[in-house]
Coordinates of C-alpha atoms in Angstrom, one line a residue:
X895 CA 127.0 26.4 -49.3
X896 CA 126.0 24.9 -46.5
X897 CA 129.6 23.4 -45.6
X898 CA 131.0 27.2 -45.9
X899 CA 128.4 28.5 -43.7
X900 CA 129.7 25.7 -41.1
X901 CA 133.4 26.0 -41.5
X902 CA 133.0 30.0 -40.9
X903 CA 131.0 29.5 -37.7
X904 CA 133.6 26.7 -36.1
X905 CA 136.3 29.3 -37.1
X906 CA 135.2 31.2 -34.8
X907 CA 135.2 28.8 -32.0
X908 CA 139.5 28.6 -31.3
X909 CA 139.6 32.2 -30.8
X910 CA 136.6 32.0 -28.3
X911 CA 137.9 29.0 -26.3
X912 CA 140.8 30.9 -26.0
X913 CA 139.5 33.7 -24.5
X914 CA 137.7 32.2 -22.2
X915 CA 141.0 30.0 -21.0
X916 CA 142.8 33.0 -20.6
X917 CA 139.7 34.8 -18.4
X918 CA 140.4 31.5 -16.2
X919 CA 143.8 31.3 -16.0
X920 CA 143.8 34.7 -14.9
X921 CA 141.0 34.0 -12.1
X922 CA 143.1 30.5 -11.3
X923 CA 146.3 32.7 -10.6
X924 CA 144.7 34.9 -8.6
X925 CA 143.7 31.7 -6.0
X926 CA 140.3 30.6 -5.0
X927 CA 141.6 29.7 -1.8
X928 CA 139.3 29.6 1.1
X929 CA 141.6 32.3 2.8
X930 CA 141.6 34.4 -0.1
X931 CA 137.9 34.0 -0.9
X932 CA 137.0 34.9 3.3
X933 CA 139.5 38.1 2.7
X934 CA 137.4 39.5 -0.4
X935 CA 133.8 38.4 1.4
X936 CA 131.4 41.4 2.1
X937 CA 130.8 41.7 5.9
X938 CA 127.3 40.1 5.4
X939 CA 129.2 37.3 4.2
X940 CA 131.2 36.7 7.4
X941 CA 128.3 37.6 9.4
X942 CA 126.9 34.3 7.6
X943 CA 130.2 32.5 7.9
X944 CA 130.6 33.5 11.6
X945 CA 127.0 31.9 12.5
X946 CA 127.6 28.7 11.0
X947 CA 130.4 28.7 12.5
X948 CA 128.7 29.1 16.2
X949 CA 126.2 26.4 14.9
X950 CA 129.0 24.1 14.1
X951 CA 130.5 24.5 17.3
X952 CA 127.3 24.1 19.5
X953 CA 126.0 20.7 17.6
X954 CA 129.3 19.2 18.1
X955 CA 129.4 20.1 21.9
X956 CA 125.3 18.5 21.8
X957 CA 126.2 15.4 19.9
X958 CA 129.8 15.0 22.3
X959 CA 127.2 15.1 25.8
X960 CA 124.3 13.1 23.9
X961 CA 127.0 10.5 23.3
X962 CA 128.4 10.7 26.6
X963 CA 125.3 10.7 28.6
X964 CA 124.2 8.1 26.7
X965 CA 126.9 5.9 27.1
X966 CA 127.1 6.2 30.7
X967 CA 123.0 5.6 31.3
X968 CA 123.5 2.2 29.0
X969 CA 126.5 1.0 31.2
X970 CA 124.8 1.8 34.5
X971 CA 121.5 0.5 33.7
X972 CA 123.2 -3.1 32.9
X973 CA 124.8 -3.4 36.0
X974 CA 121.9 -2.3 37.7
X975 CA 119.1 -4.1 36.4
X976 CA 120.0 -8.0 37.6
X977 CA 121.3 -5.9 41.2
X978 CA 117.8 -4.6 41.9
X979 CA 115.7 -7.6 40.5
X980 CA 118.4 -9.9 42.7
X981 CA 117.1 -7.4 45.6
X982 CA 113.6 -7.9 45.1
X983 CA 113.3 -10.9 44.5
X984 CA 114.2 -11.7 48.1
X985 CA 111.9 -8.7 49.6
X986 CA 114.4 -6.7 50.4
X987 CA 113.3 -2.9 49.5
X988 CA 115.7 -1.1 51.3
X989 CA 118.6 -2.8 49.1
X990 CA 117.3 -2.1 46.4
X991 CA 116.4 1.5 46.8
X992 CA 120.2 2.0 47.9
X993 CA 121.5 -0.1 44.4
X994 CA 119.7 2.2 42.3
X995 CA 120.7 5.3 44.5
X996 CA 124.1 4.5 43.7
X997 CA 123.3 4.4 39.5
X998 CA 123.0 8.3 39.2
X999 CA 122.9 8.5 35.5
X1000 CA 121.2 5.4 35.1
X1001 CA 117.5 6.0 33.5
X1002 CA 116.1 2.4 35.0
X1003 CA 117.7 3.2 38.1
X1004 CA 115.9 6.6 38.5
X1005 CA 112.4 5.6 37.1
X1006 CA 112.6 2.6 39.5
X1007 CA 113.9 5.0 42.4
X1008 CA 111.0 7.0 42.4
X1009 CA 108.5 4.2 42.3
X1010 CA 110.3 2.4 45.2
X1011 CA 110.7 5.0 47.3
X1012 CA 107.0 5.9 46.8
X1013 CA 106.0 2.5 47.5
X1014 CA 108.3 2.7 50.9
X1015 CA 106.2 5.8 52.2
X1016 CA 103.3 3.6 53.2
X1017 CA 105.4 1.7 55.0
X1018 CA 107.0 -1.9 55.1
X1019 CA 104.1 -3.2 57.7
X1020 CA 101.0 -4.3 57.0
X1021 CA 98.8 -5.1 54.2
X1022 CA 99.0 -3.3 50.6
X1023 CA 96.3 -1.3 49.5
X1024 CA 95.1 -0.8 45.9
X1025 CA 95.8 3.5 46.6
X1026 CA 99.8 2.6 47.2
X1027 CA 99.9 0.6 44.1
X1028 CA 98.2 3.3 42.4
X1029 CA 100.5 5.8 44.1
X1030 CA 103.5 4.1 43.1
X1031 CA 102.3 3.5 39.6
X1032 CA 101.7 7.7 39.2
X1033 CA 105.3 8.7 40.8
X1034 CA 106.9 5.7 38.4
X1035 CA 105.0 7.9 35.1
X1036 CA 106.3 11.5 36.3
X1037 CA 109.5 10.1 36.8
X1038 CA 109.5 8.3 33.3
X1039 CA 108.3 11.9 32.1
X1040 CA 111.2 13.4 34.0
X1041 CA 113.7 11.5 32.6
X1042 CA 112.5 11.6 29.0
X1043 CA 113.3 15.6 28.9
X1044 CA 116.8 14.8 30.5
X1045 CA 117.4 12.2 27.9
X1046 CA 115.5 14.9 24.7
X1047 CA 117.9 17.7 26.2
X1048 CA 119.8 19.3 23.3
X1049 CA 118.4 17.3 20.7
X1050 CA 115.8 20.6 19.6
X1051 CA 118.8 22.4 18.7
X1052 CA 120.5 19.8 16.7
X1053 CA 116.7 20.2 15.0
X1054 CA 116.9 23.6 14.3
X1055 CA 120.8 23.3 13.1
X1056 CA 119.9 20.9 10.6
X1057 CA 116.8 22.5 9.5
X1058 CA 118.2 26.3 9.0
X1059 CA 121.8 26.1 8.7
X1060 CA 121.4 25.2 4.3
X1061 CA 118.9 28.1 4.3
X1062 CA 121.4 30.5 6.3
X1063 CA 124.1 29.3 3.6
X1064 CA 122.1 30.0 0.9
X1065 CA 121.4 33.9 2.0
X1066 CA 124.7 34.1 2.1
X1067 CA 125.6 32.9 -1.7
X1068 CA 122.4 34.6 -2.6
X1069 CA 124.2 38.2 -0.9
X1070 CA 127.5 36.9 -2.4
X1071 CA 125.8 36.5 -6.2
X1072 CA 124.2 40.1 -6.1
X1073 CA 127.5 41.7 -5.4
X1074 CA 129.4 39.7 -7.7
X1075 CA 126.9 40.9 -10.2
X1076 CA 127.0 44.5 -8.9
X1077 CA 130.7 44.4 -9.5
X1078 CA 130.0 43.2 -13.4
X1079 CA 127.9 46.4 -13.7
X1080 CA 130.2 48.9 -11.4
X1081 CA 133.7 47.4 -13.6
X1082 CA 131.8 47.1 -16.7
X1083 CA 133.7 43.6 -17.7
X1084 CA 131.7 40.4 -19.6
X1085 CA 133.2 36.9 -19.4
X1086 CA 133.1 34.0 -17.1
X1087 CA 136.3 35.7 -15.2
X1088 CA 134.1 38.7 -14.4
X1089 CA 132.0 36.9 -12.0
X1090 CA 133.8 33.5 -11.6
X1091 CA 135.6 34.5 -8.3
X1092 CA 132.4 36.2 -6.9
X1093 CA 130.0 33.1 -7.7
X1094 CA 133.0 30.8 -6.3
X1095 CA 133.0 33.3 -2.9
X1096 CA 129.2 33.0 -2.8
X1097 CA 128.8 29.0 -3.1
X1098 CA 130.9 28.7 0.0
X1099 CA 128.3 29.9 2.4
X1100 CA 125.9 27.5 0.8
X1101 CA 128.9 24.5 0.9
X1102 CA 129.5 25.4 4.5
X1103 CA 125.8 25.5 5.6
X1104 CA 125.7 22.3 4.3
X1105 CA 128.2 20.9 5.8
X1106 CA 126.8 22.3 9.1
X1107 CA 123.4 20.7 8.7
X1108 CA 124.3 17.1 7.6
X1109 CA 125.8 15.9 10.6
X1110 CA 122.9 17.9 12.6
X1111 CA 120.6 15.7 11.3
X1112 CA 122.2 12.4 11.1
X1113 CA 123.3 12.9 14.7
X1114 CA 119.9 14.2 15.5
X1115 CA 118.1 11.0 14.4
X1116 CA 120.8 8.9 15.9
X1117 CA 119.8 10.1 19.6
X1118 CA 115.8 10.4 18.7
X1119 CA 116.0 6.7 18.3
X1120 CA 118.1 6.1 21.5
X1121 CA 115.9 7.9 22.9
X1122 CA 112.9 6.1 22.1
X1123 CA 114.7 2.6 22.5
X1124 CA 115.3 4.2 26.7
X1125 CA 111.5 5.1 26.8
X1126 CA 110.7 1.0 26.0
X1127 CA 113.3 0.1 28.8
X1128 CA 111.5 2.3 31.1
X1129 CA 108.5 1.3 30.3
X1130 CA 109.4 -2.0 30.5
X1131 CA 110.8 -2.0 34.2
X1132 CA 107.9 0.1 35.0
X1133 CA 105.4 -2.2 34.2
X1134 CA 107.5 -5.2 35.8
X1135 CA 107.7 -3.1 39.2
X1136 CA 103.7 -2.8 39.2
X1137 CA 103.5 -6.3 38.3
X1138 CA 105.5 -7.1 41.8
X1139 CA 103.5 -5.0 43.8
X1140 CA 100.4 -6.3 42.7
X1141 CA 102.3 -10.0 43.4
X1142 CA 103.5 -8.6 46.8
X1143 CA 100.0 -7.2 47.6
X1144 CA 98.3 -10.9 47.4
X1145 CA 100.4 -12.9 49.2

């Protein structure tokens, strides 16, 4: 009895898996293909597919300066770091103001810049008080300051690109889902091929917001921590330049 039962309920199963092949071949000839699925996309849909888009576009340009910037302050600050020390080491201020004059995108060259020249507006004569070491010290910090929001520039909107760009893909499949369904109810079809090609149309959005956002955030972390490993460097040569004024100041 209970093998009849069995054998009439798998009999049923051929002539279901073939309907729901054919429902799919059908959807496969028509072609998921992305050009074909942005043609048959509501205008919400592109509106979501169009931002992404920007977003794309703007954390590339970020991450291409970041890199470049980057690169060029690393470069500079090696060649300028033994120049300057080479220059005070033998007293000789004006030299080395003028080395790190000539290392623009350096972030040494600018934090020890400020801190020189600050130094120099006392003048070279005479003994050195405790207020130009002091003064020094406080133009070397808003310089350090200065150069940290040069160095963070961009960086917030590779943030914000990470952080919203899945969410603004998911309206979109969420839109995309609803009229896929509305279209069930408006054609008055059932089947997997009913709604296959809207569902497909709809997780693009969410595919391409992810694809947006990934590199966003790997790219944002990237710079955060070459950031931070700049901040030691200035801190470093800032505290070594206080360290020689307080030398120079007791010989």
């Amino acid at each position: 009895m209970i093998l009849a039962h069995a054998a009439a309920a798998f009999a049923h199963v051929p002539a279901t898996l073939g309907m729901f092949f054919q429902e799919e071949g059908g959807a496969a000839a028509g072609g998921f293909s992305v050009l074909s699925m942005l043609k048959s996309m509501g205008w919400i849909d592109l509106v979501v597919v169009g931002l992404l888009f920007i977003m794309s576009i703007w954390s590339l340009a970020v991450m291409i300066d970041r890199a470049l910037y980057f690169s060029a302050a690393k470069s500079q600050s090696r060649e300028f770091a033994p120049k300057v020390a080479g220059a005070l080491k033998d007293g000789r201020l004006d030299e080395a103001i003028k080395v790190a004059d000539r290392s623009k995108k350096s972030h040494l060259a600018e934090v020890v810049t400020a801190g020189l020249q600050e130094f120099r507006s006392y003048g070279s004569g005479g003994a050195i008080s405790d207020e130009q070491i002091e003064s020094s010290k406080r133009a070397l910090e808003r310089s350090e300051a200065i150069v940290h929001a040069k160095l963070k520039r961009g960086l917030g909107s590779l943030a914000t690109i990470g952080s919203t760009a899945p969410f603004i893909g998911l309206f979109g499949t969420v839109v995309g889902i609803l009229h896929a369904f509305q279209q069930i109810a408006t054609q008055k079809t059932s089947g997997i091929g009913a709604v296959a090609g809207g569902i497909s149309e709809a997780l693009v959005t969410t595919a391409f917001g992810l694809l947006v956002a990934i590199p966003a955030v790997m790219a944002f972390n990237y710079f955060t921590n070459k950031v931070e490993s700049f901040d030691v460097e200035m801190d470093n040569s800032s505290s070594e330049l206080v360290d020689y004024f307080i030398k120079q100041s007791q010989r």
